[in-house]
């Protein structure tokens, strides 16, 4: 676990927010008044409906509870005292994370990640991780994005200019605020810069214990959205905002340790890739198509996973090769790791990390063969159609729902509940008639 300072003592106002992740990785919660939440974990009652809602608060029919739409009750929610932190740039808005207990623990996203990490621990390994997120800033607010067509929305900057020092200097006040906000929230960054694409910023969260990394990533996304609104802007973590621009990634850096040593590192091996790391990557590739929906959970996610957009199109790996789904990053024992590049910025951090580590652990257990590493572009010419990643949320959901390996790693109840939620999401968007369709077909067809 990270060694950085933690907040101690009660919030002077004895008022703090508690937040729990839903299936979409959105923090749902409320203010809790009158209790010292830093004084040990506490259990409260909280509506189980948040695990049956989609992202627009519609109840998913035939959801996990199998209850009538009006029959949702309360579930036990554990408030995690060690997660308390300030999440506002001005003032002290405190937030504590929480997780579902009891009957709902086996479908709680944080509980699913803990389950996977226990499996790794049973093999004698600890896991460290760090997330990278690309997000886009628009000079808009919740009203203007409703009133104006998308083509009139104004991004923070115009056109692509990745790693721009000029833009970083020009926007130094915004960057200073993001850095200060993250420091105050105990979410240290290892990098912050403009990426290619209008208004696109990339933040690299410093690596730490895997569960803490997912906690930080979940808070970071909500915190950046809230901060942007206080500055009269909107931040989005959509995987693909426009077909004219690159997608927005949510890459995960992962390493495993045993007895205090980096288990992925072998100084005598090709690329310093140890036997264990080879097995781990082999499992990630073997089960990537079956588990894909955990790292690409939305209809929009699959518009990023296309050729020529800095995103993988098939399970592949290479040494320091950014065109691959898994990138082995050679370094000394303190830095040697892999980068899991499947996910977009729209991921639920708990589930995406559970996907990346869970599939890797299966590789250790089954000792599947590792394909040859890719040298050069792992594009269409290197990937036969039969090996392609799922092409839609519908296909990915079907593969996940029918996967014995998914049931083994994540549990049958979670696989059923999450698959139900993703089918609902597919149908909600699939049936919409878009402006593009009207422009293409209205007059001619």
XYZ file of C-alpha atoms in Angstrom:
445
model
C 0.000 0.000 0.000
C 1.194 3.580 -0.568
C 3.022 5.263 2.246
C 1.743 8.830 1.652
C 0.153 10.749 4.508
C -3.496 10.055 5.194
C -6.101 12.395 6.573
C -6.554 11.854 10.277
C -9.200 12.950 12.715
C -12.794 13.826 12.050
C -13.977 16.367 9.580
C -14.571 19.385 11.847
C -18.091 19.792 10.497
C -18.740 16.058 10.984
C -20.205 16.079 7.518
C -18.707 14.113 4.666
C -19.738 12.465 1.454
C -19.681 8.718 0.983
C -19.430 7.252 -2.498
C -19.809 3.753 -3.915
C -19.144 2.650 -7.487
C -21.990 1.439 -9.669
C -21.445 -0.859 -12.663
C -20.449 2.108 -14.845
C -17.771 3.255 -12.406
C -19.863 6.282 -11.443
C -19.630 7.245 -7.785
C -23.091 7.276 -6.209
C -23.512 8.535 -2.676
C -24.698 11.160 -0.244
C -23.634 13.382 2.635
C -23.501 11.630 5.987
C -23.893 13.955 8.959
C -22.984 13.718 12.613
C -20.499 10.799 12.607
C -16.713 10.678 12.718
C -16.134 8.574 9.621
C -12.373 8.473 10.146
C -12.783 6.464 13.372
C -12.917 2.936 11.954
C -15.072 1.390 9.227
C -18.802 1.819 9.699
C -21.814 0.071 8.186
C -24.882 1.975 7.039
C -27.935 1.157 4.970
C -27.952 2.353 1.369
C -30.312 1.809 -1.543
C -29.536 -1.279 -3.574
C -31.154 0.413 -6.585
C -27.819 1.950 -7.623
C -26.712 -1.529 -8.734
C -29.817 -1.825 -10.902
C -29.659 1.603 -12.564
C -28.160 2.411 -15.926
C -26.171 5.616 -16.424
C -29.380 7.630 -16.891
C -31.017 6.247 -13.718
C -33.391 3.918 -15.502
C -33.985 0.607 -13.726
C -32.732 -2.319 -15.785
C -35.566 -4.872 -16.151
C -34.714 -8.355 -14.889
C -31.742 -6.906 -13.017
C -29.809 -8.785 -10.351
C -32.491 -8.465 -7.681
C -35.301 -9.962 -9.754
C -37.606 -7.584 -7.882
C -40.458 -5.387 -9.142
C -39.341 -1.899 -10.112
C -40.784 -0.413 -6.936
C -39.458 -3.038 -4.501
C -35.827 -2.036 -4.068
C -34.755 -1.992 -0.455
C -31.627 -1.112 1.467
C -28.356 -3.025 1.492
C -25.430 -2.995 3.892
C -22.721 -0.539 2.872
C -19.294 -0.483 4.508
C -17.750 3.014 4.764
C -13.975 2.633 4.443
C -12.394 4.944 6.995
C -8.926 4.780 5.452
C -10.106 6.232 2.149
C -11.145 9.683 3.443
C -9.742 12.634 1.516
C -10.531 16.145 0.379
C -11.813 16.248 -3.193
C -12.332 19.964 -3.818
C -9.871 22.603 -4.970
C -11.412 25.244 -2.720
C -12.619 24.382 0.765
C -12.773 20.898 2.258
C -15.274 18.598 0.625
C -14.448 15.242 2.225
C -15.178 11.935 0.521
C -15.015 8.402 1.894
C -15.334 5.411 -0.389
C -17.673 2.559 0.447
C -18.468 -0.936 -0.780
C -21.496 -3.206 -0.642
C -21.472 -6.063 1.853
C -23.365 -9.262 2.420
C -25.533 -10.526 -0.409
C -24.392 -7.715 -2.721
C -20.640 -8.044 -2.183
C -20.290 -10.503 -5.054
C -21.659 -7.983 -7.556
C -20.048 -4.861 -6.067
C -17.310 -3.671 -8.478
C -14.843 -3.047 -5.641
C -15.676 -6.460 -4.198
C -14.976 -8.095 -7.568
C -11.497 -6.570 -7.679
C -10.804 -7.667 -4.103
C -11.834 -11.195 -5.104
C -9.338 -11.234 -7.969
C -6.563 -9.818 -5.789
C -7.189 -12.538 -3.184
C -6.678 -15.104 -5.919
C -3.349 -13.507 -6.802
C -2.395 -13.455 -3.116
C -3.223 -17.165 -2.845
C -0.449 -17.718 -5.389
C 1.916 -15.595 -3.309
C 1.792 -12.415 -5.398
C 0.983 -8.821 -4.654
C -0.137 -6.475 -7.419
C 0.689 -2.822 -8.073
C -1.006 -0.684 -10.701
C -1.281 2.813 -12.082
C -3.940 4.260 -14.409
C -3.522 6.726 -17.266
C -6.579 8.673 -18.388
C -7.156 10.902 -21.379
C -10.058 13.291 -20.957
C -11.415 16.129 -23.053
C -12.269 19.607 -21.765
C -14.961 21.737 -23.387
C -15.738 25.394 -22.723
C -19.381 24.457 -22.185
C -21.778 23.762 -19.349
C -24.691 21.406 -18.762
C -27.125 23.895 -20.334
C -25.136 24.780 -23.455
C -24.514 21.156 -24.419
C -28.282 20.683 -24.382
C -29.013 23.874 -26.312
C -26.298 23.676 -28.999
C -25.555 20.967 -31.579
C -22.300 19.099 -30.998
C -20.595 20.831 -33.901
C -20.863 24.130 -32.031
C -19.323 22.902 -28.784
C -15.996 24.607 -28.121
C -13.096 22.440 -26.909
C -10.521 24.015 -24.616
C -7.970 24.012 -27.446
C -8.360 23.672 -31.195
C -6.816 20.854 -33.188
C -4.215 18.252 -32.233
C -0.995 19.291 -30.522
C 0.208 16.414 -28.333
C 2.824 17.073 -25.633
C 2.592 20.792 -26.361
C 4.728 22.878 -24.023
C 3.205 26.051 -25.464
C -0.325 24.965 -24.569
C 0.798 23.744 -21.153
C 2.314 27.138 -20.389
C -0.715 28.990 -21.764
C -3.044 26.859 -19.603
C -0.752 26.748 -16.577
C -3.451 27.969 -14.214
C -5.666 25.010 -15.082
C -2.774 22.563 -14.829
C -1.704 24.061 -11.495
C -5.217 23.573 -10.174
C -5.352 19.944 -11.324
C -1.979 19.229 -9.712
C -2.997 20.920 -6.465
C -6.358 19.154 -6.452
C -4.711 15.754 -6.893
C -2.094 16.438 -4.242
C -4.785 17.504 -1.787
C -6.771 14.351 -2.560
C -3.743 12.065 -2.124
C -3.858 11.088 -5.788
C -0.274 11.850 -6.831
C 0.373 12.182 -10.559
C 3.507 11.095 -12.379
C 2.626 13.104 -15.504
C 0.190 15.673 -16.896
C 0.224 16.937 -20.466
C -1.824 17.790 -23.540
C -2.496 14.852 -25.847
C -3.310 14.775 -29.521
C -6.842 15.985 -30.149
C -8.658 19.236 -29.328
C -8.851 19.911 -25.608
C -7.428 16.492 -24.697
C -5.396 16.178 -21.495
C -3.661 13.036 -20.233
C -3.047 12.392 -16.549
C -0.836 9.540 -15.342
C -1.673 8.450 -11.808
C 1.325 7.237 -9.810
C 1.419 3.489 -9.274
C 0.566 1.946 -5.890
C -1.169 -1.091 -4.407
C -3.730 -2.337 -6.951
C -6.872 -1.782 -4.866
C -5.709 1.696 -3.876
C -4.935 2.396 -7.553
C -8.525 1.596 -8.536
C -9.828 3.707 -5.640
C -7.719 6.657 -6.788
C -8.763 6.228 -10.426
C -12.461 6.121 -9.554
C -12.210 9.239 -7.417
C -10.038 11.018 -10.006
C -12.659 10.743 -12.738
C -15.485 12.117 -10.575
C -13.233 14.785 -9.094
C -12.076 16.086 -12.493
C -15.660 16.282 -13.762
C -16.715 18.263 -10.695
C -13.661 20.541 -10.839
C -14.267 21.317 -14.532
C -17.817 22.429 -13.785
C -16.567 24.853 -11.134
C -14.406 26.396 -13.886
C -17.323 26.733 -16.326
C -16.196 23.724 -18.362
C -17.254 20.150 -18.977
C -14.878 17.177 -18.839
C -15.671 13.938 -20.593
C -14.084 10.503 -20.332
C -15.980 9.048 -23.302
C -13.933 6.517 -25.261
C -14.698 8.290 -28.559
C -16.170 11.784 -28.629
C -16.029 12.227 -32.404
C -15.204 10.053 -35.378
C -12.912 12.884 -36.506
C -10.673 12.656 -33.433
C -8.627 9.909 -31.758
C -10.229 7.983 -28.952
C -9.515 8.568 -25.264
C -7.645 5.783 -23.517
C -7.614 4.377 -20.004
C -4.406 2.347 -19.968
C -3.307 0.405 -16.866
C 0.298 -0.240 -15.817
C 0.700 -3.442 -13.793
C 3.464 -5.289 -11.972
C 3.503 -8.229 -9.564
C 5.778 -8.835 -6.634
C 6.808 -11.777 -4.495
C 8.945 -11.542 -1.358
C 9.536 -7.875 -2.103
C 10.931 -8.538 -5.586
C 9.450 -7.666 -8.995
C 8.192 -11.036 -10.228
C 7.933 -9.739 -13.797
C 11.670 -8.984 -14.007
C 14.420 -11.282 -15.289
C 17.673 -9.584 -16.249
C 18.689 -12.523 -18.452
C 15.462 -12.765 -20.457
C 14.418 -11.065 -23.704
C 13.104 -7.626 -22.790
C 13.659 -8.548 -19.115
C 10.360 -10.459 -19.370
C 10.361 -13.233 -16.757
C 8.680 -16.605 -17.197
C 5.926 -15.494 -14.837
C 5.360 -12.319 -16.833
C 5.156 -14.371 -20.027
C 2.511 -16.600 -18.447
C 0.636 -13.545 -17.189
C 0.603 -11.874 -20.606
C -0.379 -15.160 -22.243
C -3.447 -15.320 -19.994
C -4.362 -11.720 -20.776
C -4.258 -12.462 -24.505
C -6.000 -15.832 -24.216
C -9.022 -14.391 -22.390
C -9.052 -10.874 -23.831
C -11.936 -11.542 -26.200
C -14.007 -13.241 -23.485
C -13.377 -10.550 -20.841
C -13.326 -7.572 -23.236
C -16.617 -6.106 -22.007
C -15.060 -5.366 -18.610
C -12.549 -3.010 -20.260
C -14.860 -1.798 -23.050
C -18.209 -1.562 -21.230
C -20.191 0.872 -23.373
C -21.701 1.089 -26.842
C -19.295 3.923 -27.614
C -16.229 1.949 -26.447
C -16.032 -0.039 -29.688
C -15.734 3.070 -31.841
C -12.285 3.515 -30.290
C -11.119 -0.062 -31.016
C -10.573 0.513 -34.743
C -7.446 0.598 -36.921
C -5.339 3.738 -36.998
C -6.512 5.227 -33.696
C -3.762 4.207 -31.250
C -5.957 1.424 -29.892
C -5.650 -2.371 -30.186
C -7.810 -4.292 -32.630
C -6.751 -7.822 -31.603
C -5.027 -9.575 -28.687
C -1.310 -8.949 -29.226
C 1.807 -8.118 -27.270
C 5.190 -6.591 -27.910
C 8.178 -5.146 -26.128
C 7.739 -1.374 -25.908
C 5.227 -1.516 -28.778
C 2.295 0.894 -28.408
C 0.349 -0.676 -31.261
C -0.215 -3.840 -29.198
C -2.925 -4.647 -26.684
C -0.282 -5.476 -24.074
C 2.998 -3.588 -24.019
C 5.919 -4.970 -22.023
C 7.922 -2.012 -20.734
C 11.533 -2.982 -19.961
C 13.266 -1.274 -17.089
C 15.167 -1.886 -13.922
C 13.422 -3.968 -11.232
C 11.706 -0.888 -9.785
C 10.137 0.160 -13.095
C 9.713 -3.040 -15.164
C 6.011 -3.600 -15.868
C 3.342 -4.150 -18.500
C 0.811 -1.726 -19.930
C -2.688 -3.090 -20.549
C -3.929 -0.932 -23.420
C -7.374 -2.392 -24.101
C -9.479 0.003 -22.027
C -10.735 3.455 -22.919
C -11.157 6.343 -20.513
C -14.767 5.204 -19.988
C -13.765 2.159 -17.931
C -14.939 1.287 -14.469
C -11.455 1.158 -12.882
C -12.343 -1.687 -10.517
C -13.655 -3.918 -13.283
C -11.000 -3.053 -15.869
C -8.236 -3.859 -13.378
C -10.030 -7.054 -12.327
C -10.138 -7.991 -16.028
C -6.430 -7.317 -16.578
C -5.235 -9.115 -13.442
C -7.823 -11.900 -13.447
C -6.961 -12.980 -16.988
C -3.271 -12.812 -16.131
C -3.737 -15.065 -13.106
C -5.537 -17.583 -15.320
C -2.415 -17.587 -17.479
C -0.341 -18.633 -14.466
C -2.804 -21.361 -13.560
C -3.286 -22.824 -17.042
C 0.190 -22.141 -18.493
C -1.250 -21.233 -21.913
C 1.230 -20.640 -24.712
C 2.371 -17.091 -25.357
C 2.234 -16.032 -29.033
C 5.265 -14.436 -30.626
C 5.762 -10.780 -29.760
C 4.882 -8.262 -32.449
C 7.634 -6.144 -33.951
C 6.209 -3.244 -35.952
C 2.559 -2.289 -36.329
C 0.109 -4.785 -34.819
C -2.498 -3.587 -37.297
C -4.925 -5.215 -39.669
C -2.235 -7.003 -41.668
C -1.006 -8.735 -38.493
C -4.500 -9.664 -37.305
C -6.763 -12.096 -39.212
C -10.506 -11.382 -38.936
C -11.038 -14.449 -36.750
C -8.685 -13.026 -34.119
C -10.218 -9.554 -33.925
C -11.499 -8.171 -30.680
C -15.315 -8.066 -30.349
C -16.723 -5.516 -32.756
C -19.643 -4.366 -30.622
C -20.928 -4.249 -27.069
C -23.462 -6.911 -28.023
C -20.785 -9.345 -29.214
C -18.544 -8.673 -26.208
C -21.434 -9.189 -23.788
C -22.374 -12.501 -25.391
C -18.805 -13.767 -25.152
C -18.582 -12.758 -21.497
C -21.958 -14.257 -20.572
C -21.001 -17.601 -22.152
C -17.484 -17.758 -20.712
C -16.753 -20.530 -18.173
C -13.521 -18.695 -17.340
C -15.460 -15.529 -16.456
C -17.721 -17.507 -14.118
C -14.641 -19.019 -12.500
C -12.784 -15.738 -11.928
C -15.599 -13.266 -11.232
C -18.459 -15.494 -10.072
C -21.643 -16.582 -11.806
C -23.846 -13.993 -10.104
C -21.664 -11.101 -11.194
C -21.355 -12.422 -14.759
C -25.134 -12.716 -14.996
C -25.828 -9.301 -13.463
C -23.184 -7.410 -15.438
C -24.150 -9.115 -18.699
C -27.767 -8.115 -18.086
C -26.703 -4.496 -17.598
C -24.623 -4.467 -20.787
C -27.404 -5.993 -22.906
C -29.675 -3.255 -21.617
C -27.078 -0.627 -22.509
C -26.691 -2.031 -26.027
C -30.433 -2.011 -26.619
C -30.838 1.511 -25.204
C -28.412 2.957 -27.759
C -28.893 0.556 -30.656
C -32.516 1.602 -31.121
C -31.747 5.325 -31.355
C -31.959 7.025 -34.767
C -28.967 9.362 -35.159
C -28.494 12.633 -37.013
C -25.940 10.872 -39.214
C -28.564 8.361 -40.363
C -31.013 11.138 -41.172
C -28.397 13.080 -43.152
C -27.330 9.960 -45.036
C -30.721 8.426 -45.834
C -33.503 11.038 -45.491
C -33.502 12.425 -49.052
C -31.801 9.677 -50.998
C -33.244 6.395 -49.793
